[in-house]
XYZ file of C-alpha atoms in Angstrom:
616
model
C 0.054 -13.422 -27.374
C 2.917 -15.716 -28.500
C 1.152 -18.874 -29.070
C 4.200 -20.775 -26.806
C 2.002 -19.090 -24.020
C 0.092 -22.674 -24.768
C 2.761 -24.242 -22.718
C 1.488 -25.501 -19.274
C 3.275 -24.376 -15.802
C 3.618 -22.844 -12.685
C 4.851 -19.490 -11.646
C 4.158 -17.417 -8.293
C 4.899 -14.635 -9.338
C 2.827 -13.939 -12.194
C -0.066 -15.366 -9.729
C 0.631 -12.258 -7.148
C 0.572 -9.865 -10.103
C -2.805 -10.837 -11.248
C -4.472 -11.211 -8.070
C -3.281 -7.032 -8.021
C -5.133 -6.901 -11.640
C -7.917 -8.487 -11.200
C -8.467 -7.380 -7.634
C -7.353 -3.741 -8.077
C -9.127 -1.133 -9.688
C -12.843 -3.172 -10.411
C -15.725 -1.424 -8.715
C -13.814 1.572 -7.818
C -14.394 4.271 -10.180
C -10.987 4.441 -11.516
C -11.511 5.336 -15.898
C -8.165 5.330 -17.395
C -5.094 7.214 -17.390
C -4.179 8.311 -21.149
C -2.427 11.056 -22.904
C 0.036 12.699 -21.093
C -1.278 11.377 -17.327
C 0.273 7.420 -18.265
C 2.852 7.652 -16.377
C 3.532 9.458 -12.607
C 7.389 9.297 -13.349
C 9.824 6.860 -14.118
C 13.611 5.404 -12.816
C 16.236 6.343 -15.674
C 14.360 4.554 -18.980
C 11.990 2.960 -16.405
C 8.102 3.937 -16.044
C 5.712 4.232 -13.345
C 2.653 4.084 -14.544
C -0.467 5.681 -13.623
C -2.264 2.516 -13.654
C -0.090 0.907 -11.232
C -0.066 3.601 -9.188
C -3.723 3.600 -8.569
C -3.793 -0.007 -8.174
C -1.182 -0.064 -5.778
C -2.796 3.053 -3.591
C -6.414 1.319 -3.478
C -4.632 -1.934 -2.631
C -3.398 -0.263 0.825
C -6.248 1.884 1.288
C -8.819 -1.352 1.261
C -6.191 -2.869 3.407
C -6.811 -0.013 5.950
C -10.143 0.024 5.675
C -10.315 -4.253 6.375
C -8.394 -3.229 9.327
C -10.170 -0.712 11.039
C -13.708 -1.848 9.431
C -14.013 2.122 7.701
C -13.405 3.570 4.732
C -10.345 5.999 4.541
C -10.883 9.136 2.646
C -8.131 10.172 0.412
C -7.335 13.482 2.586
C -6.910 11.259 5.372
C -4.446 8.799 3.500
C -2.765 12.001 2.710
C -2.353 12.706 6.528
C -0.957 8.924 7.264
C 2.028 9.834 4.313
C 0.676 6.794 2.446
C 0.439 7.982 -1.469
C 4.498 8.404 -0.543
C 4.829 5.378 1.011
C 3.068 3.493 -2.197
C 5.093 5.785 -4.636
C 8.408 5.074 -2.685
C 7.735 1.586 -3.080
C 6.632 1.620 -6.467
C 9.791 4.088 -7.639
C 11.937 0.793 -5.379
C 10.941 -1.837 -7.949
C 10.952 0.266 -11.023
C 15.033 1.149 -9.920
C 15.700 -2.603 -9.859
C 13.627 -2.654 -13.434
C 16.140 -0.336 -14.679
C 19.197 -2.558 -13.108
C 17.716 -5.887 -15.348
C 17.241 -3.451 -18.070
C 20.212 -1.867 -18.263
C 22.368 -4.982 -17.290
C 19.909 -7.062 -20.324
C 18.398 -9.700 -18.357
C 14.723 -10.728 -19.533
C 12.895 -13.823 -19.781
C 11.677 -15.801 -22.875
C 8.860 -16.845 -24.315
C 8.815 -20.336 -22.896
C 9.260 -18.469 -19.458
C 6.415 -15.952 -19.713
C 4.305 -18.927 -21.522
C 4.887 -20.779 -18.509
C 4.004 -18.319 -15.892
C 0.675 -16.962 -17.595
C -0.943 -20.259 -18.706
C -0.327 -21.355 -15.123
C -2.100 -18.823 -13.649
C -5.581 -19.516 -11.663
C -7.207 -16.547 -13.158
C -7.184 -18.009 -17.133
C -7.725 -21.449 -16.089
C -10.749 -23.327 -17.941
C -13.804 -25.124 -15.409
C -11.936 -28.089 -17.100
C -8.641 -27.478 -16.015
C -5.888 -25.705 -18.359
C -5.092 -22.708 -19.839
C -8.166 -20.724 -21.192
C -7.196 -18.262 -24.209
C -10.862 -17.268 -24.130
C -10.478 -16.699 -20.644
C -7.441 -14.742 -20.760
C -8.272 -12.317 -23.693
C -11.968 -11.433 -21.886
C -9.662 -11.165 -18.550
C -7.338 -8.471 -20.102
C -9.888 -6.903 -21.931
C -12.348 -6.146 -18.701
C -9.111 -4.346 -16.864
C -8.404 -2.609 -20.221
C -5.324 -4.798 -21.150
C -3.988 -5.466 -24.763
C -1.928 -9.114 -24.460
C 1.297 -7.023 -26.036
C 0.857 -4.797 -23.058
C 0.009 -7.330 -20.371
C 2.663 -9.425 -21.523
C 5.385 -6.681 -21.435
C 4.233 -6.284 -17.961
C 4.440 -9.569 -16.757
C 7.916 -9.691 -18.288
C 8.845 -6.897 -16.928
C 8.056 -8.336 -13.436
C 9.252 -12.028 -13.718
C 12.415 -9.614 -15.238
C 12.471 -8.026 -11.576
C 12.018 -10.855 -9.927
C 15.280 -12.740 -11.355
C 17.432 -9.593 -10.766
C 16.502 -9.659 -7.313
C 17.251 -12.993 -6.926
C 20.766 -12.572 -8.681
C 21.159 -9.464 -6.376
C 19.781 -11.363 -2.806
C 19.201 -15.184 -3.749
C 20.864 -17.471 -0.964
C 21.001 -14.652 1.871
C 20.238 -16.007 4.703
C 20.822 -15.574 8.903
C 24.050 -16.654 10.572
C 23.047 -19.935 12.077
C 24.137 -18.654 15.765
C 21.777 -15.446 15.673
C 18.875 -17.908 14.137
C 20.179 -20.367 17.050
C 19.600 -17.684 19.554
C 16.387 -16.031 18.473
C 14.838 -19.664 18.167
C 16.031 -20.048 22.119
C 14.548 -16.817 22.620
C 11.198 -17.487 21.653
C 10.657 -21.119 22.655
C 12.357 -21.047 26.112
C 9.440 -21.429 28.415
C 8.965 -20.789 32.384
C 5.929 -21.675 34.464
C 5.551 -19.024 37.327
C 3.294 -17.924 40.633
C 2.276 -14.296 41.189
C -0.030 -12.541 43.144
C -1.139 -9.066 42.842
C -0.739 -6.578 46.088
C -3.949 -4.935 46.614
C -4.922 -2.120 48.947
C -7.258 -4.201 51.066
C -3.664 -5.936 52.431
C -1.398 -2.425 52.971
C -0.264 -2.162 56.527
C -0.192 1.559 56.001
C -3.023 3.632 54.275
C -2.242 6.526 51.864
C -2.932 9.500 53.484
C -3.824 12.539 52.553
C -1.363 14.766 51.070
C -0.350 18.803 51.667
C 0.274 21.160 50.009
C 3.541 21.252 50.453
C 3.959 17.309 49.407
C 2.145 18.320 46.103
C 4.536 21.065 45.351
C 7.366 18.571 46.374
C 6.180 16.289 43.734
C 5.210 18.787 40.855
C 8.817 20.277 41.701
C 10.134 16.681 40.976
C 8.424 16.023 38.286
C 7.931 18.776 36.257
C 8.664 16.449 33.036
C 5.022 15.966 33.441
C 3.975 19.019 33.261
C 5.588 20.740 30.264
C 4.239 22.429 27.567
C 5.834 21.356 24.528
C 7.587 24.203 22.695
C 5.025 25.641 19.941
C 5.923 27.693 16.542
C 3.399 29.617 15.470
C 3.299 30.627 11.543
C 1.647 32.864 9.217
C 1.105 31.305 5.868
C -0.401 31.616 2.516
C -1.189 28.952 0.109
C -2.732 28.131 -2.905
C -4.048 24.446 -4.365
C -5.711 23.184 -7.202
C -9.063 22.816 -5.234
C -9.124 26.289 -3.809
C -9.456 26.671 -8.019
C -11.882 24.601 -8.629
C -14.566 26.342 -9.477
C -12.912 28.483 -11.551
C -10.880 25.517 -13.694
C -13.800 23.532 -14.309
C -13.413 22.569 -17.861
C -16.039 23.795 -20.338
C -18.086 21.541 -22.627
C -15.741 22.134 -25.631
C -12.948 20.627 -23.279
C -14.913 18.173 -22.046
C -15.847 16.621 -25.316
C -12.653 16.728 -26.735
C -10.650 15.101 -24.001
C -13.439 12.682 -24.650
C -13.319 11.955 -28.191
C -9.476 11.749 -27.343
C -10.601 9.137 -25.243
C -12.808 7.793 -27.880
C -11.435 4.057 -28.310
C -11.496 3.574 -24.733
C -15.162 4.905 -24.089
C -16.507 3.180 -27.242
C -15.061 -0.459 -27.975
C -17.103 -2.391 -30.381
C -18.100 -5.809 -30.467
C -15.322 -8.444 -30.933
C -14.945 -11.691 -31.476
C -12.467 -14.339 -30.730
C -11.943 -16.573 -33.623
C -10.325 -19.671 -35.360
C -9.824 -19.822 -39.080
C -9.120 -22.626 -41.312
C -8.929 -22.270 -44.712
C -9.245 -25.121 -47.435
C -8.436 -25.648 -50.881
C -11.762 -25.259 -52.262
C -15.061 -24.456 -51.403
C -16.425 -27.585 -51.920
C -13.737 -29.084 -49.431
C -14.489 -25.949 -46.743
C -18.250 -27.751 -47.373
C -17.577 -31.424 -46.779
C -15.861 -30.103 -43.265
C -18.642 -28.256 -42.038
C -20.735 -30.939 -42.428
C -18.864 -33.309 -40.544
C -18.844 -30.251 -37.671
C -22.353 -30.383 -37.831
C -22.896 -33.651 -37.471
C -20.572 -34.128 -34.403
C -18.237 -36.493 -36.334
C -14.681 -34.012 -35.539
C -14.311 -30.978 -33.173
C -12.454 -27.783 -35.026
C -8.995 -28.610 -33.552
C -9.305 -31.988 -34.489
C -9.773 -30.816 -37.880
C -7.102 -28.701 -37.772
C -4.858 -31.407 -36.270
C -5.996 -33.755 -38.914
C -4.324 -31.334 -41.890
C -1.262 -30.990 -39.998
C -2.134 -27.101 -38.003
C -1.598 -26.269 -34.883
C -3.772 -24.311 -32.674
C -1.545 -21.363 -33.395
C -1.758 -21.675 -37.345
C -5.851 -20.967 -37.527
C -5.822 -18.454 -34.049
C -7.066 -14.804 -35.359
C -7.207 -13.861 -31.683
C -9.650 -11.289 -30.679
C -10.650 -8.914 -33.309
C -13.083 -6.464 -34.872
C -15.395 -6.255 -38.198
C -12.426 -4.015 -39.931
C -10.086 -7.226 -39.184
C -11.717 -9.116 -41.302
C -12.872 -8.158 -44.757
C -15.323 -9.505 -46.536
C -15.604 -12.554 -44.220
C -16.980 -9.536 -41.319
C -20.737 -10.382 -42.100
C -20.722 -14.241 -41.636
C -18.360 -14.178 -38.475
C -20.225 -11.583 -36.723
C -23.869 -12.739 -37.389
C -24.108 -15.366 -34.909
C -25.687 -14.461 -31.565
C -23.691 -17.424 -29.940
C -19.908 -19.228 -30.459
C -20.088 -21.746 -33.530
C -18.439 -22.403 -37.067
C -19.423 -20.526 -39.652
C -18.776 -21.169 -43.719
C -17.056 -21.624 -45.795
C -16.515 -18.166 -46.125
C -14.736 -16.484 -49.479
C -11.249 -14.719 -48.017
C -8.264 -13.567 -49.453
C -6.744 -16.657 -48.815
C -9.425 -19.177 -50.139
C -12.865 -20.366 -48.441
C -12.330 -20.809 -44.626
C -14.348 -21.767 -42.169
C -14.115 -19.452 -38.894
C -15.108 -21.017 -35.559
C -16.364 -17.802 -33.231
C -15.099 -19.056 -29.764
C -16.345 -16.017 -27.793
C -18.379 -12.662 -28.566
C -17.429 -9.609 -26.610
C -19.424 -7.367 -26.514
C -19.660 -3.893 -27.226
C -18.802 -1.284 -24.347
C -19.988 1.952 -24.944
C -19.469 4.728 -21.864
C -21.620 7.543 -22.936
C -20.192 11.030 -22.262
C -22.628 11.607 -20.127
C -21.169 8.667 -17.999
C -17.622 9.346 -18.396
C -18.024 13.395 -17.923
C -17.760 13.029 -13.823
C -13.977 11.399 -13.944
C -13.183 13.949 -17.015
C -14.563 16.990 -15.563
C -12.310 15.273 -12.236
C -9.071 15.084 -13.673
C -9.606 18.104 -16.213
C -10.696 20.462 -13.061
C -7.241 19.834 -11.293
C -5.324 19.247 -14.329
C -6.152 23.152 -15.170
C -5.912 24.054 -11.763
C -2.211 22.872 -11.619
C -1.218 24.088 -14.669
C -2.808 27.516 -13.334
C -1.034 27.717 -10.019
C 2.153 26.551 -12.066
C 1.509 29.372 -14.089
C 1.285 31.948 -11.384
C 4.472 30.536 -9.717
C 6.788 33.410 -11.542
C 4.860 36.013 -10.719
C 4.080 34.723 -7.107
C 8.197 34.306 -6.732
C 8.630 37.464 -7.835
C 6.578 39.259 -6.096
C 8.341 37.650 -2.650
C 11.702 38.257 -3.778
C 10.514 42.177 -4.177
C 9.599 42.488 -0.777
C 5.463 41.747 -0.629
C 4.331 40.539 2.415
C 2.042 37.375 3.208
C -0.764 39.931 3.621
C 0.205 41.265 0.149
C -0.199 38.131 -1.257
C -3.172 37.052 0.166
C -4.851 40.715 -0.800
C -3.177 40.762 -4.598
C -3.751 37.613 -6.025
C -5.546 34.136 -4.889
C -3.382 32.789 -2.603
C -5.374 31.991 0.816
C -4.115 33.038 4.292
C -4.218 31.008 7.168
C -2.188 30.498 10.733
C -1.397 27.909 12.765
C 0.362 26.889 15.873
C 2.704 24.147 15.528
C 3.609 21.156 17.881
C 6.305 18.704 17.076
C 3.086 16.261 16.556
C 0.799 18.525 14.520
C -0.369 17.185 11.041
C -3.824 18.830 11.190
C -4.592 21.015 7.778
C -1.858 22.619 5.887
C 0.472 20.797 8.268
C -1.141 17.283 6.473
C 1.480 18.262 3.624
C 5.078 16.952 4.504
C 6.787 19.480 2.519
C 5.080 22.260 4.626
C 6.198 20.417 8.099
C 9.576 20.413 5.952
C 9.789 24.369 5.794
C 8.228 24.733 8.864
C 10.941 22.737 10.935
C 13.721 24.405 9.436
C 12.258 27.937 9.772
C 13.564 30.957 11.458
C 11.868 34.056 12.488
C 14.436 36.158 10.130
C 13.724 34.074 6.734
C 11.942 35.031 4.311
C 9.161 33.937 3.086
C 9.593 31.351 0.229
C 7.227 30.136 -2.467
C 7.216 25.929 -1.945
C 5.325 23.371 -3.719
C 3.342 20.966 -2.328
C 2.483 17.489 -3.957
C -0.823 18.083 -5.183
C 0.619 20.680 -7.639
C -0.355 23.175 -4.842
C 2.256 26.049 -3.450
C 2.678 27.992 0.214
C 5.163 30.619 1.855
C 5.340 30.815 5.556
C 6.703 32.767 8.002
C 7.726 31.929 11.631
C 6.047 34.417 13.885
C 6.889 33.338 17.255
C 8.391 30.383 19.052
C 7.074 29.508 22.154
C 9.776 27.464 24.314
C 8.995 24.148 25.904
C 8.408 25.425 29.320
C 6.355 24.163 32.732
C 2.902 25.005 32.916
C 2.087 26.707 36.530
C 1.317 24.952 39.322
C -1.584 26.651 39.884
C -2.836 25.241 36.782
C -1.947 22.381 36.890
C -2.849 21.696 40.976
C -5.360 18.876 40.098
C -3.735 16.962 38.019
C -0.586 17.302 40.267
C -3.196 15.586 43.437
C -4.520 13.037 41.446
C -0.596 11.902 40.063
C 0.424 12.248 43.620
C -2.502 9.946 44.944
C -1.382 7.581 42.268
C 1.835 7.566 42.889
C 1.952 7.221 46.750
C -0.337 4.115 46.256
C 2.018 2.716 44.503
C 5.088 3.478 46.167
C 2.767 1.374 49.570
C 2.197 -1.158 47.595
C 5.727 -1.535 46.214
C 7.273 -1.568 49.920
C 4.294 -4.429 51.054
C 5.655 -6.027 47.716
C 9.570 -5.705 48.817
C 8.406 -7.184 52.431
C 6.559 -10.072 50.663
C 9.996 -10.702 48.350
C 12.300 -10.795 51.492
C 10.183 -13.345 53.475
C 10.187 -15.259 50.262
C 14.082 -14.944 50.295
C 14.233 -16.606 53.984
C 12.096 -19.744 52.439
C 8.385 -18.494 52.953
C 5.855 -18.876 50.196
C 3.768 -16.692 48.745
C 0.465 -18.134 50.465
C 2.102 -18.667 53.373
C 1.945 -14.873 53.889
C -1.800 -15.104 52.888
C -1.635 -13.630 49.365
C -3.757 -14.640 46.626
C -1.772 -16.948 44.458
C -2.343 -17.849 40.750
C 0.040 -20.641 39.308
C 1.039 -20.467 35.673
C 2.272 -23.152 33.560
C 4.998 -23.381 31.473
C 4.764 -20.650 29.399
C 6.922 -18.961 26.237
C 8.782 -15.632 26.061
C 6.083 -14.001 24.060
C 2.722 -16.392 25.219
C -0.662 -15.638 25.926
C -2.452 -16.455 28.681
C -5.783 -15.387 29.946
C -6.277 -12.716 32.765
C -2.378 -12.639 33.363
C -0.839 -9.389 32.138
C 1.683 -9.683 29.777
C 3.871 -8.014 32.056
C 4.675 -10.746 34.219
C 5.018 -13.108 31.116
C 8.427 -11.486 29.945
C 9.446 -10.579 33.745
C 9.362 -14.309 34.337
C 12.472 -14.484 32.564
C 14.598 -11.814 33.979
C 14.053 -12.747 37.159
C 16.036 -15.998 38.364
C 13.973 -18.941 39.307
C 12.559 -19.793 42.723
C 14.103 -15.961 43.326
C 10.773 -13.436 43.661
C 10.841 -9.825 42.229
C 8.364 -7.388 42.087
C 6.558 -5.828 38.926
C 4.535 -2.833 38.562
C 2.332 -2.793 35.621
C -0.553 -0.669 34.692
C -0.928 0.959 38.146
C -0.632 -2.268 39.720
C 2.161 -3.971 41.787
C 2.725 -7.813 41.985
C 4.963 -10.555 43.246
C 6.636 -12.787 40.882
C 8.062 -16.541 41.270
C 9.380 -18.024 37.993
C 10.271 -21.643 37.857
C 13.421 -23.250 36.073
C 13.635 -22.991 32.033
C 12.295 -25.771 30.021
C 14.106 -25.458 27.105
C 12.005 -26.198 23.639
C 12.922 -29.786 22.632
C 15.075 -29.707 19.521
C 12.970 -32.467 17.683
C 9.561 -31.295 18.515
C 7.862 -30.286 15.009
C 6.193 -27.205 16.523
C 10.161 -26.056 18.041
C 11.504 -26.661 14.243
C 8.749 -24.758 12.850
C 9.571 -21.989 14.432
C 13.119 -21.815 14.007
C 12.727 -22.584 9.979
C 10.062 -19.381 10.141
C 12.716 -17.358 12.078
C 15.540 -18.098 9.689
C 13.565 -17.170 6.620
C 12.196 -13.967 8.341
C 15.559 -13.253 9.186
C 16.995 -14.137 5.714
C 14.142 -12.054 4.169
C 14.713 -8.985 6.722
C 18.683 -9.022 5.502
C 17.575 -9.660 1.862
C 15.051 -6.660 1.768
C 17.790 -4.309 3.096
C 20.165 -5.445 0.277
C 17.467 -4.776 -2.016
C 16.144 -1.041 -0.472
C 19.875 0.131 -0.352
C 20.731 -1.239 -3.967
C 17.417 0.492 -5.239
C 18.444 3.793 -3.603
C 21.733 3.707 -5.248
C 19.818 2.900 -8.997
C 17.339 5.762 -8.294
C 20.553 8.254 -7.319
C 22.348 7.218 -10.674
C 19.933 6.921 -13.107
C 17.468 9.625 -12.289
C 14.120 9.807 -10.812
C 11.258 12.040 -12.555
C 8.244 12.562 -10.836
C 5.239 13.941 -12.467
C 3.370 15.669 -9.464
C -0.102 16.776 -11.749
C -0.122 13.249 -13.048
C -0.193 12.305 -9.397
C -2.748 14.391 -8.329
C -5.161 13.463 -10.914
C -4.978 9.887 -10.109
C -5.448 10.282 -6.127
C -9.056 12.685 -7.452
C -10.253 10.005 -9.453
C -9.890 7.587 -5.975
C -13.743 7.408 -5.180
């Protein structure tokens, strides 16, 4: 790392990035993405990695899953749209990467010293920056410090673009003016809730011909929504599993390509200082020993600076002949004087890593993983020709599912239906736009998978019977007529209130609110009547009919927030940065969109499907 990463600061957005590092793929059974599978695409000269990718997807899948208190199953996140929702916003800040690339902006060294050394993660017990700290940090989430560093630059790089592109947006002060209003505004109000127990009139019992009355009236209710129902086929790479399951020979080699990141050995982080003869090198180790200068003191005291004697973290092959002495101590210390190219030096071992060997055995369940669907893709990407031609010269679905291994299936379709093949949003793509004359058309899905479909028959929105539909027709009716009793005991209650009676006075059951905001809580009142409060003038009454229930509501005058009260600022300052941010993000969506049309986006779908099977 540039040794002006020594500098101290503070920066918040390095911080954020490395809380996503250190937080993202530990624990769950992510190996690494090498080869060919780096990257899932990339914005003009602009990469996505894989890495980032699966950090960003387990990010939102443990923030489901802290949410709803289970774990979500990648099939499932597949059915909520969210790998596109993480790769839409990962392909958003890689398109305004390519704007600071292309328009030259990056950060320094001082910049990216100051960010990093500031960061909590790297910090010492003592307080400071950590190098030790850092180098293990990196090298537990399989970081170099070139490549870390390029990332972080990268990002801080982002970061100032954006602010060039949105920095200073913020609300009109009139719309912040009124939203603030809005939400602090308060109104106390009385209500009371018209139950049965005090209708003049009891609902009676209806006949048949009021229940056709009302299914006639409301046949909205009663509509079957208009189904499509398909014939498909479709192939993906786990309907090929069994048969692309690599063999041993593949296995072993996509291992040993693998090699340096299954087997790491033992490294050291080290200081050297060399002298001008041995017997020098000596008289300095003695004085180490005997507590009378640290090794940066003795640096200092020839004129070096940390960065002049810092080997960083390296291996036995880094360091010739002087590989036996620095690597026989079982704990950090100085060793030496030590012959070197350079003269005798003295090497102070500030940290032992040590070895990390994943046997094969170990590593085979993510390799046979990615290598089984890997094959598979390349397989069904294979068979696409054929498969394409055999459509365009006339074969049937049946044909295909009975000539080759393409599956069939069928399925009725709903504007709402996302169950099984209808998960994939390409195939609710095809399927909205289908006709019952097209023909069938090979499609790929995102998992490297492909489909043809054919609409069969279209079943029009249309009113279900009444004869089938006769109880649920009563029990609406029942609902509704208790409702509509209520309503005109309510309306009575509301015009005696209008000649200057009270609500008790006509021996309802009152419950007073205080003053209350636009959007409060209070307990046991339904939020209902909150908002109502203010549409209805005060001392006026109105009824409100919420969750099968019907009340009377009296709101008193608005007590407007007071302008000086700390709480009343609060909220306005949060609403004018919310707002500001809400105008800023659509700056920066529509300015990304406009990057990704010009410069190109690639997306590599088998490099995306290998990541989401190696999501445990």
């Amino acid at each position: 790392m540039s040794t002006k990463l020594r500098t101290h600061g503070k920066g918040a957005v390095v911080w954020i990035l490395l809380g996503v590092l250190v937080l993202g793929l530990g624990g769950f059974g992510i190996s690494n993405f090498s080869g060919g599978m780096r990257t899932i695409g990339s914005v003009g000269g602009t990469e996505v990695t894989s890495q980032d990718y699966a950090r960003a997807l387990r990010q939102q899948l443990n923030q489901i899953q802290q949410q709803t208190g289970r774990a979500v199953t990648m099939e499932q996140a597949k059915a909520f749209g969210l790998p596109q929702q993480v790769q839409a916003q990962l392909f958003s800040d890689a398109a305004l990467s390519e704007a600071a690339r292309r328009l030259g902006l990056s950060v320094g060294d001082a910049e990216l010293a100051r960010q990093i050394t500031a960061a909590p993660a790297f910090q010492s017990p003592a307080g400071g920056f950590d190098r030790n700290a850092y180098r293990m940090a990196l090298r537990q989430e399989g970081f170099t410090e070139p490549d870390f560093e390029a990332m972080v630059r990268a990002d801080i790089a982002r970061s100032l673009f954006r602010g060039i592109l949105v920095g200073g947006t913020s609300a009109p002060e009139a719309e912040v003016d009124t939203y603030a209003a809005y939400v602090t505004d308060k109104r106390p109000f009385a209500f009371a809730e018209i139950a049965e127990a005090q209708l003049t009139t009891k609902p009676a019992q209806p006949t048949d011909a009021d229940l056709q009355s009302f299914y006639t009236d409301h046949q909205d209710a009663y509509q079957q929504p208009e189904t499509r129902d398909f014939s498909y086929v479709w192939l993906t790479p786990e309907m090929l599993a069994d048969e692309a399951a690599p063999d041993d020979a593949m296995l072993h080699a996509a291992y040993q390509a693998r090699l340096a990141q299954y087997q790491q050995p033992e490294h050291r982080l080290v200081d050297r200082l060399v002298f001008e003869s041995d017997d020098a090198g000596r008289a300095a180790k003695a004085d180490l020993d005997a507590g009378k200068i640290t090794f940066t003191a003795l640096a200092k005291s020839r004129g070096l600076d940390l960065k002049d004697i810092d080997l960083g973290e390296v291996g036995r092959d880094d360091l010739g002949a002087a590989a036996d002495a620095v690597f026989a101590p079982t704990a950090p210390g100085v060793v030496g004087p030590v012959e070197t190219d350079l003269g005798p030096a003295l090497f102070s071992v500030n940290g032992i890593i040590p070895a990390q060997t994943t046997s094969f055995e170990d590593a085979k369940p993510d390799l046979v993983a990615a290598a089984t669907l890997e094959n598979a893709a390349k397989t069904i990407k294979a068979m696409t020709p054929d498969l394409e031609d055999k459509l365009a010269s006339g074969a049937t679905l049946d044909d295909l599912a009975k000539d080759t291994k393409m599956q069939a299936g069928t399925i009725a379709m709903t504007a709402d239906t996302k169950e099984g093949i209808a998960a994939y949003p390409a195939f609710r793509d095809a399927a909205a736009k289908a006709t019952t004359s097209d023909f069938p058309e090979l499609v790929t899905l995102d998992d490297g998978g492909v489909f043809a479909l054919h609409l069969d028959k279209v079943e029009p929105a249309a009113v279900l019977p009444f004869d089938k539909v006769r109880e649920r027709v009563a029990a609406d009716w029942a609902a509704a007529e208790l409702t509509r009793l209520k309503t005109e005991r309510a309306k009575a209650v509301v015009a005696a209130v209008a000649a200057g009676k009270s609500l008790a006075d006509q021996g309802l059951a009152v419950t007073e609110v205080p003053a209350t905001e636009r959007g409060g809580f209070v307990e046991n009142v339904p939020a209902a009547l909150i908002g109502a409060a203010f549409d209805v003038a005060p001392g006026s009454a109105d009824t409100v009919a919420t969750d099968g229930k019907v009340y009377v509501l009296v709101p008193g005058p608005t007590e407007a927030a007071d302008p000086n009260d700390p709480d009343a600022a609060q909220i306005r300052d949060k609403l004018a940065a919310r707002l500001g941010q809400a105008i800023a993000n659509d700056i920066g969506t529509y300015y990304a969109a406009t990057v990704e049309q010009e410069a190109g986006v690639r997306l590599d779908s088998t490099a995306v499907t290998a990541v989401q099977a190696q999501m445990h």
